């Protein structure tokens, strides 16, 4: 009784100040974050507080941000994009270097772009034309693997190539062989941009240090891959209009799209190029990491492979989108791979005004990191969090994975939830099904070596041995 009564001895509870993560003397968590970003986030989050203030770097050369690792803090931030904006250091870098496509756009501009994209990601298109491309490209890879039977492949390199081919055909109806070679050569840009986001005042890219020159050249190359593909597409169809044959590819949909609220409005060529670039990058590395890490986990587990094989033996070959409802354990294996290896490992937002998060005061202008990586590996939420266990997703109707709404959030939450989610959740199980139907996998890897670039990716090749079934 009376626990909420305030007396002179006990002042009304006001917002508390989040505990401070000190790390090392003077430099705080700076060096640790640079050396091992993912491990350091887990160390910080292991503390008892749902919100921690992190200081990285020596005085005068410091980045400060807050890390929250509590599912209850996620909803209030991600569902209020007008108060929590994408103006963090990392998003600014992505915006400056890759243009203002839908990943970085905000407010009315973002709403306009999302309206334009609605017809591009309809369930009918995903289950139809896009799924056909996924199945076809997966069968081609399986045929190629057949000739390497008994040998070992790097599943990461092969998944990057496969997912790039898939998104290339979905976007442009184009053969991506040459484009993939070019994109792979500049894969280091992903990591370089992440490192820039971690230091407080990165040298402007215009300063011609050897490192900067390499990043600038890499970015130019990525942009020109996208613009070459668009130019090639325009050469084939100079009017920009689609024909019956290519009416399904995303580029023609974008070139022809009109805003449902303002039918005279169209995307400019620059806007189409920005959008395409983001889809090209966001649309393959993420799915590739999910698949590659998932394949390693399955290769390490004869039990889970057997479960999936027996499910797959009851459907025809190649598995098609109509089979997805029956690929129950394959779907759970994908979800578990997304839990352990969330490609978007950390999301950032900046508070426009003073905010209160889980009872803690967050001053206006602060950056807050929400980390699916941390949430997905929290022992408070997931028993034995490092263990690959698809049964975590074998839940009664209405139950939530991890027991609460944002405990599992590989695609984010709120209005900015991943626009490619349905595509990824069609692609990943269909690829896994198509490959497992044909092969058994083994590996000597005991874990997946990871690096936190802008997206989470394997840091070394992932050798896996194949045996045709
Ligand atoms: C396994 C695959 C994928 C994962 C784990 C993933 C994850 C995410 C996450 C967490 C966000 C939210 C970012 C934030 O709120 O700050 C996001 C947004 C986004 N993703 Fe994905 N993604 C995947 C695949 C894709 C694909 C296939 C595409 C496009 C073809 C795509 C395009 C985008 C775009 C455009 C946004 C921004 C959406 C908005 O702000 O409205 N993603 N993604």
CSV table of C-alpha atoms and ligand atoms in Angstrom, one decimal:
chain,number,residue,atom,x,y,z
A,1,UNK,CA,0.0,0.0,0.0
A,2,UNK,CA,1.1,3.5,-0.6
A,3,UNK,CA,4.3,2.8,-2.5
A,4,UNK,CA,3.6,5.7,-4.9
A,5,UNK,CA,3.0,8.3,-2.2
A,6,UNK,CA,5.7,10.9,-2.3
A,7,UNK,CA,7.0,12.2,1.0
A,8,UNK,CA,9.6,14.8,1.9
A,9,UNK,CA,12.1,12.0,2.3
A,10,UNK,CA,11.3,10.5,-1.1
A,11,UNK,CA,11.0,13.1,-3.9
A,12,UNK,CA,8.9,12.3,-7.0
A,13,UNK,CA,10.9,10.0,-9.3
A,14,UNK,CA,12.3,12.0,-12.2
A,15,UNK,CA,14.1,10.6,-15.2
A,16,UNK,CA,17.4,8.9,-14.3
A,17,UNK,CA,20.7,9.4,-16.0
A,18,UNK,CA,21.8,6.2,-17.9
A,19,UNK,CA,24.8,4.4,-16.5
A,20,UNK,CA,28.0,5.3,-18.2
A,21,UNK,CA,30.1,2.7,-20.0
A,22,UNK,CA,33.7,3.6,-19.3
A,23,UNK,CA,35.7,1.0,-21.2
A,24,UNK,CA,39.4,1.9,-20.9
A,25,UNK,CA,40.8,4.9,-19.2
A,26,UNK,CA,40.8,8.1,-21.3
A,27,UNK,CA,39.7,6.4,-24.6
A,28,UNK,CA,36.6,4.8,-23.2
A,29,UNK,CA,35.2,2.2,-25.5
A,30,UNK,CA,36.8,3.7,-28.7
A,31,UNK,CA,39.6,1.2,-29.3
A,32,UNK,CA,37.4,-1.8,-28.4
A,33,UNK,CA,34.6,-0.7,-30.7
A,34,UNK,CA,37.1,-0.3,-33.6
A,35,UNK,CA,38.7,-3.7,-32.9
A,36,UNK,CA,35.6,-5.7,-32.2
A,37,UNK,CA,32.4,-3.7,-32.6
A,38,UNK,CA,30.1,-6.7,-32.1
A,39,UNK,CA,31.8,-8.2,-29.1
A,40,UNK,CA,32.0,-4.8,-27.4
A,41,UNK,CA,28.3,-4.1,-27.9
A,42,UNK,CA,27.6,-7.4,-26.2
A,43,UNK,CA,29.9,-6.5,-23.3
A,44,UNK,CA,28.2,-3.1,-22.9
A,45,UNK,CA,24.7,-4.7,-23.1
A,46,UNK,CA,25.6,-7.3,-20.5
A,47,UNK,CA,25.2,-4.7,-17.8
A,48,UNK,CA,22.0,-4.4,-15.8
A,49,UNK,CA,20.7,-1.2,-17.4
A,50,UNK,CA,18.4,-1.2,-20.4
A,51,UNK,CA,20.1,2.0,-21.6
A,52,UNK,CA,23.8,2.8,-21.4
A,53,UNK,CA,25.7,5.9,-22.4
A,54,UNK,CA,28.9,5.0,-24.3
A,55,UNK,CA,31.9,7.2,-24.7
A,56,UNK,CA,34.3,6.3,-27.4
A,57,UNK,CA,37.7,8.1,-28.0
A,58,UNK,CA,39.8,10.5,-25.9
A,59,UNK,CA,38.5,13.9,-24.8
A,60,UNK,CA,38.2,16.3,-27.7
A,61,UNK,CA,38.1,13.4,-30.2
A,62,UNK,CA,35.1,11.6,-28.9
A,63,UNK,CA,31.9,10.1,-30.0
A,64,UNK,CA,29.1,9.6,-27.5
A,65,UNK,CA,26.0,7.6,-28.0
A,66,UNK,CA,23.5,5.6,-26.1
A,67,UNK,CA,23.0,1.9,-26.6
A,68,UNK,CA,19.7,0.3,-25.7
A,69,UNK,CA,19.4,-3.5,-25.6
A,70,UNK,CA,15.8,-3.7,-24.2
A,71,UNK,CA,12.9,-4.7,-26.4
A,72,UNK,CA,10.7,-2.2,-24.6
A,73,UNK,CA,12.9,0.7,-25.8
A,74,UNK,CA,12.7,-0.3,-29.5
A,75,UNK,CA,9.0,0.4,-30.1
A,76,UNK,CA,8.9,4.0,-28.8
A,77,UNK,CA,11.9,4.9,-31.0
A,78,UNK,CA,11.2,3.2,-34.2
A,79,UNK,CA,7.5,4.0,-34.3
A,80,UNK,CA,8.1,7.7,-34.0
A,81,UNK,CA,10.3,8.7,-37.0
A,82,UNK,CA,9.3,12.3,-36.7
A,83,UNK,CA,11.0,12.5,-33.2
A,84,UNK,CA,13.8,10.0,-33.8
A,85,UNK,CA,15.4,10.8,-37.1
A,86,UNK,CA,18.0,9.0,-39.3
A,87,UNK,CA,20.5,11.7,-38.9
A,88,UNK,CA,23.2,9.7,-37.1
A,89,UNK,CA,26.8,9.7,-38.3
A,90,UNK,CA,26.4,6.4,-40.2
A,91,UNK,CA,23.2,7.4,-42.0
A,92,UNK,CA,24.8,10.8,-42.9
A,93,UNK,CA,27.7,9.0,-44.5
A,94,UNK,CA,25.5,6.6,-46.4
A,95,UNK,CA,23.3,9.6,-47.5
A,96,UNK,CA,26.4,11.6,-48.7
A,97,UNK,CA,28.0,8.7,-50.5
A,98,UNK,CA,25.1,6.7,-51.9
A,99,UNK,CA,22.5,9.4,-52.5
A,100,UNK,CA,19.1,9.9,-50.8
A,101,UNK,CA,17.3,6.8,-51.8
A,102,UNK,CA,14.6,5.2,-49.6
A,103,UNK,CA,17.0,3.9,-47.0
A,104,UNK,CA,18.0,7.4,-45.9
A,105,UNK,CA,15.0,9.6,-47.0
A,106,UNK,CA,12.8,11.0,-44.3
A,107,UNK,CA,9.5,12.7,-43.8
A,108,UNK,CA,7.4,13.7,-46.9
A,109,UNK,CA,10.2,12.7,-49.3
A,110,UNK,CA,10.3,9.2,-47.8
A,111,UNK,CA,6.5,9.0,-47.9
A,112,UNK,CA,6.5,10.0,-51.6
A,113,UNK,CA,9.2,7.4,-52.4
A,114,UNK,CA,7.5,4.7,-50.5
A,115,UNK,CA,4.2,5.4,-52.5
A,116,UNK,CA,6.2,5.1,-55.7
A,117,UNK,CA,7.6,1.8,-54.6
A,118,UNK,CA,4.3,0.2,-53.5
A,119,UNK,CA,3.6,-1.4,-56.9
A,120,UNK,CA,7.1,-2.8,-57.1
A,121,UNK,CA,7.0,-5.0,-54.0
A,122,UNK,CA,3.4,-6.4,-54.2
A,123,UNK,CA,2.9,-10.0,-52.9
A,124,UNK,CA,1.8,-11.0,-56.4
A,125,UNK,CA,5.0,-9.9,-58.0
A,126,UNK,CA,7.1,-11.4,-55.3
A,127,UNK,CA,5.4,-14.8,-55.4
A,128,UNK,CA,5.2,-14.7,-59.2
A,129,UNK,CA,8.0,-13.1,-61.4
A,130,UNK,CA,10.5,-12.5,-58.6
A,131,UNK,CA,10.2,-16.0,-57.1
A,132,UNK,CA,10.6,-17.6,-60.6
A,133,UNK,CA,13.9,-15.7,-61.0
A,134,UNK,CA,15.0,-16.9,-57.5
A,135,UNK,CA,14.1,-20.6,-58.3
A,136,UNK,CA,15.8,-20.4,-61.7
A,137,UNK,CA,19.1,-18.9,-60.4
A,138,UNK,CA,19.2,-21.3,-57.5
A,139,UNK,CA,18.8,-24.3,-59.9
A,140,UNK,CA,21.7,-22.9,-62.0
A,141,UNK,CA,23.9,-22.7,-59.0
A,142,UNK,CA,23.0,-26.2,-58.0
A,143,UNK,CA,23.8,-27.5,-61.5
A,144,UNK,CA,27.2,-25.7,-61.3
A,145,UNK,CA,27.8,-27.2,-57.8
A,146,UNK,CA,26.9,-30.7,-59.3
A,147,UNK,CA,30.0,-30.5,-61.3
A,148,UNK,CA,32.1,-29.7,-58.2
A,149,UNK,CA,30.6,-32.5,-56.2
A,150,UNK,CA,33.0,-33.9,-53.6
A,151,UNK,CA,34.7,-30.6,-53.5
A,152,UNK,CA,34.6,-27.6,-51.2
A,153,UNK,CA,33.0,-24.3,-52.1
A,154,UNK,CA,33.1,-20.9,-50.3
A,155,UNK,CA,29.4,-20.5,-49.5
A,156,UNK,CA,29.8,-16.8,-48.8
A,157,UNK,CA,31.2,-16.0,-52.2
A,158,UNK,CA,28.6,-18.2,-53.9
A,159,UNK,CA,25.7,-16.7,-52.0
A,160,UNK,CA,26.9,-13.1,-52.8
A,161,UNK,CA,27.1,-14.0,-56.4
A,162,UNK,CA,23.7,-15.8,-56.4
A,163,UNK,CA,21.8,-13.0,-54.6
A,164,UNK,CA,23.4,-10.4,-56.8
A,165,UNK,CA,22.3,-12.3,-59.9
A,166,UNK,CA,18.8,-12.5,-58.4
A,167,UNK,CA,18.5,-8.9,-57.5
A,168,UNK,CA,20.1,-7.9,-60.9
A,169,UNK,CA,17.5,-9.8,-62.8
A,170,UNK,CA,14.7,-8.6,-60.6
A,171,UNK,CA,15.8,-5.0,-61.0
A,172,UNK,CA,17.1,-4.8,-64.5
A,173,UNK,CA,16.2,-8.1,-66.2
A,174,UNK,CA,20.0,-8.1,-66.8
A,175,UNK,CA,22.8,-10.6,-66.8
A,176,UNK,CA,24.9,-9.5,-63.8
A,177,UNK,CA,28.1,-11.4,-64.5
A,178,UNK,CA,30.3,-8.4,-65.2
A,179,UNK,CA,28.5,-6.2,-62.7
A,180,UNK,CA,29.1,-8.8,-59.9
A,181,UNK,CA,32.8,-8.8,-60.7
A,182,UNK,CA,32.9,-5.1,-60.4
A,183,UNK,CA,30.8,-4.9,-57.2
A,184,UNK,CA,32.9,-7.7,-55.5
A,185,UNK,CA,36.1,-5.8,-56.2
A,186,UNK,CA,34.9,-2.8,-54.2
A,187,UNK,CA,33.2,-4.8,-51.3
A,188,UNK,CA,35.7,-3.1,-48.9
A,189,UNK,CA,33.7,0.1,-49.1
A,190,UNK,CA,31.0,-1.4,-46.9
A,191,UNK,CA,33.5,-1.7,-44.1
A,192,UNK,CA,35.2,1.6,-44.7
A,193,UNK,CA,31.9,3.5,-44.4
A,194,UNK,CA,31.2,1.7,-41.1
A,195,UNK,CA,34.6,2.7,-39.8
A,196,UNK,CA,34.0,6.4,-40.7
A,197,UNK,CA,30.7,6.2,-38.7
A,198,UNK,CA,32.7,5.2,-35.6
A,199,UNK,CA,35.1,8.2,-35.5
A,200,UNK,CA,33.9,11.6,-34.4
A,201,UNK,CA,35.4,13.7,-37.2
A,202,UNK,CA,36.4,11.5,-40.1
A,203,UNK,CA,38.7,13.2,-42.5
A,204,UNK,CA,36.5,14.5,-45.4
A,205,UNK,CA,36.6,12.1,-48.3
A,206,UNK,CA,37.9,15.0,-50.4
A,207,UNK,CA,41.2,14.9,-48.4
A,208,UNK,CA,43.3,12.7,-50.7
A,209,UNK,CA,44.8,10.2,-48.2
A,210,UNK,CA,45.5,6.8,-49.8
A,211,UNK,CA,42.6,5.3,-47.8
A,212,UNK,CA,40.2,8.1,-48.8
A,213,UNK,CA,41.2,7.8,-52.5
A,214,UNK,CA,40.5,4.1,-52.4
A,215,UNK,CA,37.0,4.7,-50.8
A,216,UNK,CA,36.2,7.5,-53.3
A,217,UNK,CA,37.2,5.3,-56.2
A,218,UNK,CA,35.2,2.4,-54.8
A,219,UNK,CA,32.1,4.6,-54.4
A,220,UNK,CA,32.5,5.9,-58.0
A,221,UNK,CA,32.7,2.3,-59.2
A,222,UNK,CA,29.5,1.3,-57.3
A,223,UNK,CA,27.7,4.3,-58.8
A,224,UNK,CA,28.9,3.6,-62.3
A,225,UNK,CA,27.8,-0.1,-62.0
A,226,UNK,CA,24.2,1.1,-61.3
A,227,UNK,CA,24.3,3.9,-64.0
A,228,UNK,CA,25.8,1.5,-66.6
A,229,UNK,CA,23.0,-1.0,-65.9
A,230,UNK,CA,20.4,1.8,-66.3
A,231,UNK,CA,22.0,3.1,-69.5
A,232,UNK,CA,22.1,-0.4,-70.9
A,233,UNK,CA,18.4,-0.7,-70.1
A,234,UNK,CA,17.6,2.6,-71.7
A,235,UNK,CA,19.6,1.6,-74.9
A,236,UNK,CA,17.3,-1.4,-75.2
A,237,UNK,CA,14.2,0.6,-74.6
A,238,UNK,CA,14.9,4.2,-75.5
A,239,UNK,CA,11.5,5.5,-74.6
A,240,UNK,CA,11.9,4.1,-71.0
A,241,UNK,CA,8.6,2.4,-71.6
A,242,UNK,CA,8.3,-1.3,-70.7
A,243,UNK,CA,7.2,-3.9,-73.2
A,244,UNK,CA,5.1,-6.9,-72.4
A,245,UNK,CA,8.4,-8.9,-72.0
A,246,UNK,CA,10.1,-6.8,-69.4
A,247,UNK,CA,7.0,-5.3,-67.8
A,248,UNK,CA,8.0,-7.1,-64.6
A,249,UNK,CA,11.4,-5.7,-64.0
A,250,UNK,CA,11.8,-3.2,-61.2
A,251,UNK,CA,13.6,-0.6,-63.3
A,252,UNK,CA,10.7,-0.3,-65.8
A,253,UNK,CA,8.3,-0.2,-62.9
A,254,UNK,CA,10.3,2.7,-61.4
A,255,UNK,CA,10.8,4.5,-64.7
A,256,UNK,CA,7.1,4.3,-65.4
A,257,UNK,CA,5.8,4.7,-61.8
A,258,UNK,CA,3.4,7.5,-60.9
A,259,UNK,CA,2.6,8.8,-57.5
A,260,UNK,CA,-0.9,7.6,-56.6
A,261,UNK,CA,-1.6,10.9,-54.8
A,262,UNK,CA,-0.2,13.1,-57.6
A,263,UNK,CA,-0.4,11.3,-61.0
A,264,UNK,CA,1.7,13.9,-62.8
A,265,UNK,CA,4.6,13.3,-60.5
A,266,UNK,CA,7.4,10.9,-61.7
A,267,UNK,CA,10.7,9.9,-60.3
A,268,UNK,CA,13.6,11.8,-61.9
A,269,UNK,CA,16.4,9.9,-63.5
A,270,UNK,CA,18.6,10.7,-60.5
A,271,UNK,CA,16.0,9.5,-58.1
A,272,UNK,CA,15.6,6.2,-60.0
A,273,UNK,CA,19.4,5.8,-60.0
A,274,UNK,CA,19.6,6.4,-56.2
A,275,UNK,CA,16.8,4.0,-55.6
A,276,UNK,CA,18.3,1.3,-57.8
A,277,UNK,CA,21.7,1.7,-56.1
A,278,UNK,CA,20.2,1.2,-52.7
A,279,UNK,CA,18.3,-1.9,-53.8
A,280,UNK,CA,21.3,-3.3,-55.5
A,281,UNK,CA,23.4,-3.0,-52.3
A,282,UNK,CA,20.7,-3.5,-49.6
A,283,UNK,CA,19.1,-6.2,-51.7
A,284,UNK,CA,21.9,-8.7,-51.9
A,285,UNK,CA,24.6,-8.5,-49.2
A,286,UNK,CA,22.0,-8.9,-46.5
A,287,UNK,CA,20.3,-11.9,-47.9
A,288,UNK,CA,23.7,-13.4,-48.9
A,289,UNK,CA,25.0,-13.2,-45.3
A,290,UNK,CA,21.8,-14.7,-44.0
A,291,UNK,CA,22.0,-17.6,-46.4
A,292,UNK,CA,25.8,-18.2,-46.1
A,293,UNK,CA,25.7,-18.2,-42.2
A,294,UNK,CA,22.6,-20.4,-42.2
A,295,UNK,CA,24.3,-22.9,-44.6
A,296,UNK,CA,27.3,-23.1,-42.3
A,297,UNK,CA,25.1,-23.7,-39.3
A,298,UNK,CA,23.2,-26.5,-41.2
A,299,UNK,CA,26.5,-28.0,-42.4
A,300,UNK,CA,27.6,-28.2,-38.7
A,301,UNK,CA,24.4,-29.9,-37.7
A,302,UNK,CA,23.5,-33.3,-39.3
A,303,UNK,CA,20.4,-33.2,-37.1
A,304,UNK,CA,18.9,-30.0,-38.6
A,305,UNK,CA,20.0,-31.0,-42.1
A,306,UNK,CA,18.1,-34.3,-41.7
A,307,UNK,CA,15.0,-32.4,-40.5
A,308,UNK,CA,15.1,-30.1,-43.5
A,309,UNK,CA,15.9,-32.9,-45.9
A,310,UNK,CA,12.9,-34.9,-44.9
A,311,UNK,CA,10.6,-31.9,-45.2
A,312,UNK,CA,12.0,-31.2,-48.7
A,313,UNK,CA,11.7,-34.8,-49.9
A,314,UNK,CA,7.9,-34.3,-49.7
A,315,UNK,CA,7.8,-31.5,-52.2
A,316,UNK,CA,8.7,-31.4,-55.9
A,317,UNK,CA,11.9,-30.1,-57.5
A,318,UNK,CA,12.6,-27.3,-57.8
A,319,UNK,CA,10.8,-25.9,-54.7
A,320,UNK,CA,8.5,-23.0,-55.8
A,321,UNK,CA,6.8,-20.2,-54.0
A,322,UNK,CA,3.6,-22.2,-53.8
A,323,UNK,CA,5.5,-24.7,-51.6
A,324,UNK,CA,6.6,-22.1,-49.0
A,325,UNK,CA,3.7,-22.8,-46.6
A,326,UNK,CA,4.8,-26.4,-46.4
A,327,UNK,CA,8.5,-25.5,-45.9
A,328,UNK,CA,7.9,-25.0,-42.2
A,329,UNK,CA,11.3,-26.0,-40.8
A,330,UNK,CA,13.1,-24.4,-43.7
A,331,UNK,CA,11.4,-21.2,-42.8
A,332,UNK,CA,12.3,-21.6,-39.1
A,333,UNK,CA,15.9,-22.3,-40.0
A,334,UNK,CA,15.9,-19.0,-42.0
A,335,UNK,CA,14.5,-17.1,-39.0
A,336,UNK,CA,17.1,-18.6,-36.7
A,337,UNK,CA,19.8,-17.6,-39.1
A,338,UNK,CA,18.4,-14.1,-39.1
A,339,UNK,CA,18.4,-14.2,-35.3
A,340,UNK,CA,22.1,-15.2,-35.0
A,341,UNK,CA,23.3,-13.2,-37.9
A,342,UNK,CA,21.1,-10.1,-38.4
A,343,UNK,CA,22.6,-8.5,-41.4
A,344,UNK,CA,21.4,-5.0,-40.2
A,345,UNK,CA,23.3,-5.5,-36.9
A,346,UNK,CA,22.7,-2.0,-35.5
A,347,UNK,CA,20.2,0.7,-36.3
A,348,UNK,CA,20.7,4.3,-35.3
A,349,UNK,CA,18.4,7.2,-34.6
A,350,UNK,CA,19.0,10.8,-33.3
A,351,UNK,CA,16.6,12.3,-30.8
A,352,UNK,CA,15.3,15.7,-32.1
A,353,UNK,CA,14.1,16.8,-28.6
A,354,UNK,CA,14.8,15.7,-25.0
A,355,UNK,CA,13.4,12.2,-24.6
A,356,UNK,CA,12.8,9.6,-21.8
A,357,UNK,CA,13.7,6.0,-22.6
A,358,UNK,CA,12.9,3.3,-20.1
A,359,UNK,CA,12.9,6.0,-17.4
A,360,UNK,CA,16.3,7.5,-18.5
A,361,UNK,CA,16.8,11.0,-19.8
A,362,UNK,CA,18.2,11.3,-23.3
A,363,UNK,CA,19.1,14.8,-24.2
A,364,UNK,CA,18.1,16.3,-27.6
A,365,UNK,CA,20.7,15.7,-30.3
A,366,UNK,CA,21.8,12.3,-28.9
A,367,UNK,CA,22.4,9.3,-31.1
A,368,UNK,CA,20.8,6.1,-29.8
A,369,UNK,CA,21.9,2.7,-31.2
A,370,UNK,CA,19.3,-0.1,-31.3
A,371,UNK,CA,21.1,-3.4,-32.0
A,372,UNK,CA,19.2,-6.4,-33.4
A,373,UNK,CA,22.6,-8.2,-32.9
A,374,UNK,CA,22.5,-7.5,-29.1
A,375,UNK,CA,18.8,-8.2,-28.8
A,376,UNK,CA,19.1,-11.5,-30.7
A,377,UNK,CA,22.0,-12.6,-28.5
A,378,UNK,CA,20.7,-11.6,-25.2
A,379,UNK,CA,20.7,-14.4,-22.6
A,380,UNK,CA,17.9,-12.7,-20.9
A,381,UNK,CA,15.7,-13.3,-23.9
A,382,UNK,CA,17.1,-16.4,-25.6
A,383,UNK,CA,18.4,-19.4,-23.6
A,384,UNK,CA,21.8,-20.5,-24.8
A,385,UNK,CA,21.8,-17.6,-27.3
A,386,UNK,CA,24.8,-18.8,-29.4
A,387,UNK,CA,23.2,-22.1,-30.2
A,388,UNK,CA,21.5,-22.6,-33.6
A,389,UNK,CA,18.1,-23.9,-32.7
A,390,UNK,CA,15.2,-23.4,-35.1
A,391,UNK,CA,12.7,-24.8,-32.5
A,392,UNK,CA,12.8,-21.2,-31.0
A,393,UNK,CA,10.4,-20.4,-33.9
A,394,UNK,CA,8.1,-23.4,-33.3
A,395,UNK,CA,5.5,-21.4,-31.5
A,396,UNK,CA,1.8,-21.6,-30.7
A,397,UNK,CA,-0.4,-19.2,-32.8
A,398,UNK,CA,-0.1,-15.7,-31.6
A,399,UNK,CA,3.1,-16.3,-29.6
A,400,UNK,CA,6.0,-13.9,-30.3
A,401,UNK,CA,9.6,-15.2,-30.9
A,402,UNK,CA,11.6,-14.4,-27.8
A,403,UNK,CA,8.4,-13.6,-25.9
A,404,UNK,CA,8.0,-10.0,-26.9
A,405,UNK,CA,7.3,-7.8,-29.9
A,406,UNK,CA,10.8,-6.6,-30.6
A,407,UNK,CA,12.9,-9.4,-29.2
A,408,UNK,CA,13.4,-10.6,-32.8
A,409,UNK,CA,13.6,-7.8,-35.3
A,410,UNK,CA,16.0,-8.5,-38.2
A,411,UNK,CA,14.0,-6.2,-40.5
A,412,UNK,CA,13.6,-3.3,-38.0
A,413,UNK,CA,10.2,-2.1,-36.8
A,414,UNK,CA,7.7,0.8,-37.3
A,415,UNK,CA,7.2,2.7,-40.5
A,416,UNK,CA,10.8,2.3,-41.7
A,417,UNK,CA,10.6,-1.5,-41.5
A,418,UNK,CA,12.6,-3.1,-44.4
A,419,UNK,CA,10.7,-2.6,-47.6
A,420,UNK,CA,12.4,-5.8,-49.0
A,421,UNK,CA,11.3,-8.0,-46.1
A,422,UNK,CA,8.8,-10.1,-48.1
A,423,UNK,CA,11.2,-10.4,-50.9
A,424,UNK,CA,14.0,-11.6,-48.6
A,425,UNK,CA,11.6,-13.9,-46.7
A,426,UNK,CA,10.7,-15.5,-50.1
A,427,UNK,CA,14.2,-15.6,-51.4
A,428,UNK,CA,16.0,-17.1,-48.4
A,429,UNK,CA,13.8,-20.1,-47.9
A,430,UNK,CA,13.5,-20.8,-51.6
A,431,UNK,CA,17.3,-20.7,-52.0
A,432,UNK,CA,17.9,-22.8,-48.9
A,433,UNK,CA,15.3,-25.3,-50.1
A,434,UNK,CA,16.6,-25.5,-53.6
A,435,UNK,CA,20.2,-26.2,-52.4
A,436,UNK,CA,19.4,-28.6,-49.6
A,437,UNK,CA,17.1,-30.6,-51.8
A,438,UNK,CA,20.1,-31.4,-54.0
A,439,UNK,CA,23.1,-31.6,-51.5
A,440,UNK,CA,24.3,-32.6,-48.2
A,441,UNK,CA,26.7,-30.2,-46.5
A,442,UNK,CA,29.6,-30.6,-44.1
A,443,UNK,CA,32.1,-28.2,-42.8
A,444,UNK,CA,35.1,-28.0,-40.5
A,445,UNK,CA,34.2,-24.5,-39.3
A,446,UNK,CA,33.2,-24.5,-35.7
A,447,UNK,CA,31.8,-20.9,-35.8
A,448,UNK,CA,31.2,-18.2,-38.4
A,449,UNK,CA,33.9,-15.5,-38.4
A,450,UNK,CA,32.1,-12.2,-38.6
A,451,UNK,CA,32.8,-8.5,-39.2
A,452,UNK,CA,30.5,-5.6,-38.6
A,453,UNK,CA,30.7,-3.5,-41.8
A,454,UNK,CA,27.6,-1.3,-42.5
A,455,UNK,CA,26.0,-4.8,-42.7
A,456,UNK,CA,27.1,-7.9,-40.8
A,457,UNK,CA,29.1,-10.2,-43.0
A,458,UNK,CA,31.5,-13.1,-42.8
A,459,UNK,CA,35.1,-11.9,-42.4
A,460,UNK,CA,36.7,-14.8,-44.1
A,461,UNK,CA,35.7,-17.4,-46.8
A,462,UNK,CA,33.3,-20.0,-45.5
A,463,UNK,CA,34.5,-23.4,-46.8
A,464,UNK,CA,31.7,-26.0,-47.0
A,465,UNK,CA,31.9,-29.4,-48.6
A,466,UNK,CA,29.1,-30.7,-50.9
A,467,UNK,CA,27.8,-34.2,-51.6
A,468,UNK,CA,25.0,-34.7,-54.1
A,469,UNK,CA,21.9,-36.5,-52.6
B,1,LIG,C1,17.9,-10.6,-45.1
B,1,LIG,C2,17.7,-9.5,-45.8
B,1,LIG,C3,17.5,-8.1,-45.2
B,1,LIG,C4,17.6,-7.6,-43.9
B,1,LIG,C5,18.1,-8.4,-42.7
B,1,LIG,C6,17.2,-6.2,-44.0
B,1,LIG,C7,17.2,-5.4,-42.9
B,1,LIG,C8,16.7,-4.1,-42.9
B,1,LIG,C9,16.4,-3.3,-41.7
B,1,LIG,C10,16.7,-3.7,-40.2
B,1,LIG,C11,15.9,-2.1,-42.1
B,1,LIG,C12,15.5,-1.0,-41.2
B,1,LIG,C13,16.6,0.1,-41.1
B,1,LIG,C14,16.3,1.2,-40.1
B,1,LIG,O1,15.1,1.3,-39.6
B,1,LIG,O2,17.2,2.0,-39.8
B,1,LIG,C15,15.9,-2.2,-43.5
B,1,LIG,C16,15.4,-1.1,-44.3
B,1,LIG,C17,15.4,-1.2,-45.7
B,1,LIG,N1,15.7,-2.2,-46.5
B,1,LIG,FE1,16.2,-4.1,-45.9
B,1,LIG,N2,16.9,-5.9,-45.3
B,1,LIG,C18,17.0,-7.0,-46.1
B,1,LIG,C19,16.8,-7.1,-47.4
B,1,LIG,C20,16.4,-6.1,-48.2
B,1,LIG,C21,16.1,-6.1,-49.6
B,1,LIG,C22,16.0,-7.5,-50.4
B,1,LIG,C23,15.9,-4.9,-50.1
B,1,LIG,C24,15.5,-4.3,-51.4
B,1,LIG,C25,15.4,-5.0,-52.5
B,1,LIG,C26,16.0,-4.0,-48.9
B,1,LIG,C27,15.8,-2.6,-48.9
B,1,LIG,C28,15.6,-1.8,-47.8
B,1,LIG,C29,15.2,-0.4,-47.9
B,1,LIG,C30,15.0,0.4,-49.1
B,1,LIG,C31,15.1,0.0,-46.5
B,1,LIG,C32,14.6,1.4,-46.0
B,1,LIG,C33,13.1,1.3,-45.7
B,1,LIG,C34,12.5,2.6,-45.2
B,1,LIG,O3,13.2,3.3,-44.5
B,1,LIG,O4,11.3,2.8,-45.5
B,1,LIG,N3,16.3,-4.7,-47.8
B,1,LIG,N4,16.3,-3.4,-44.0
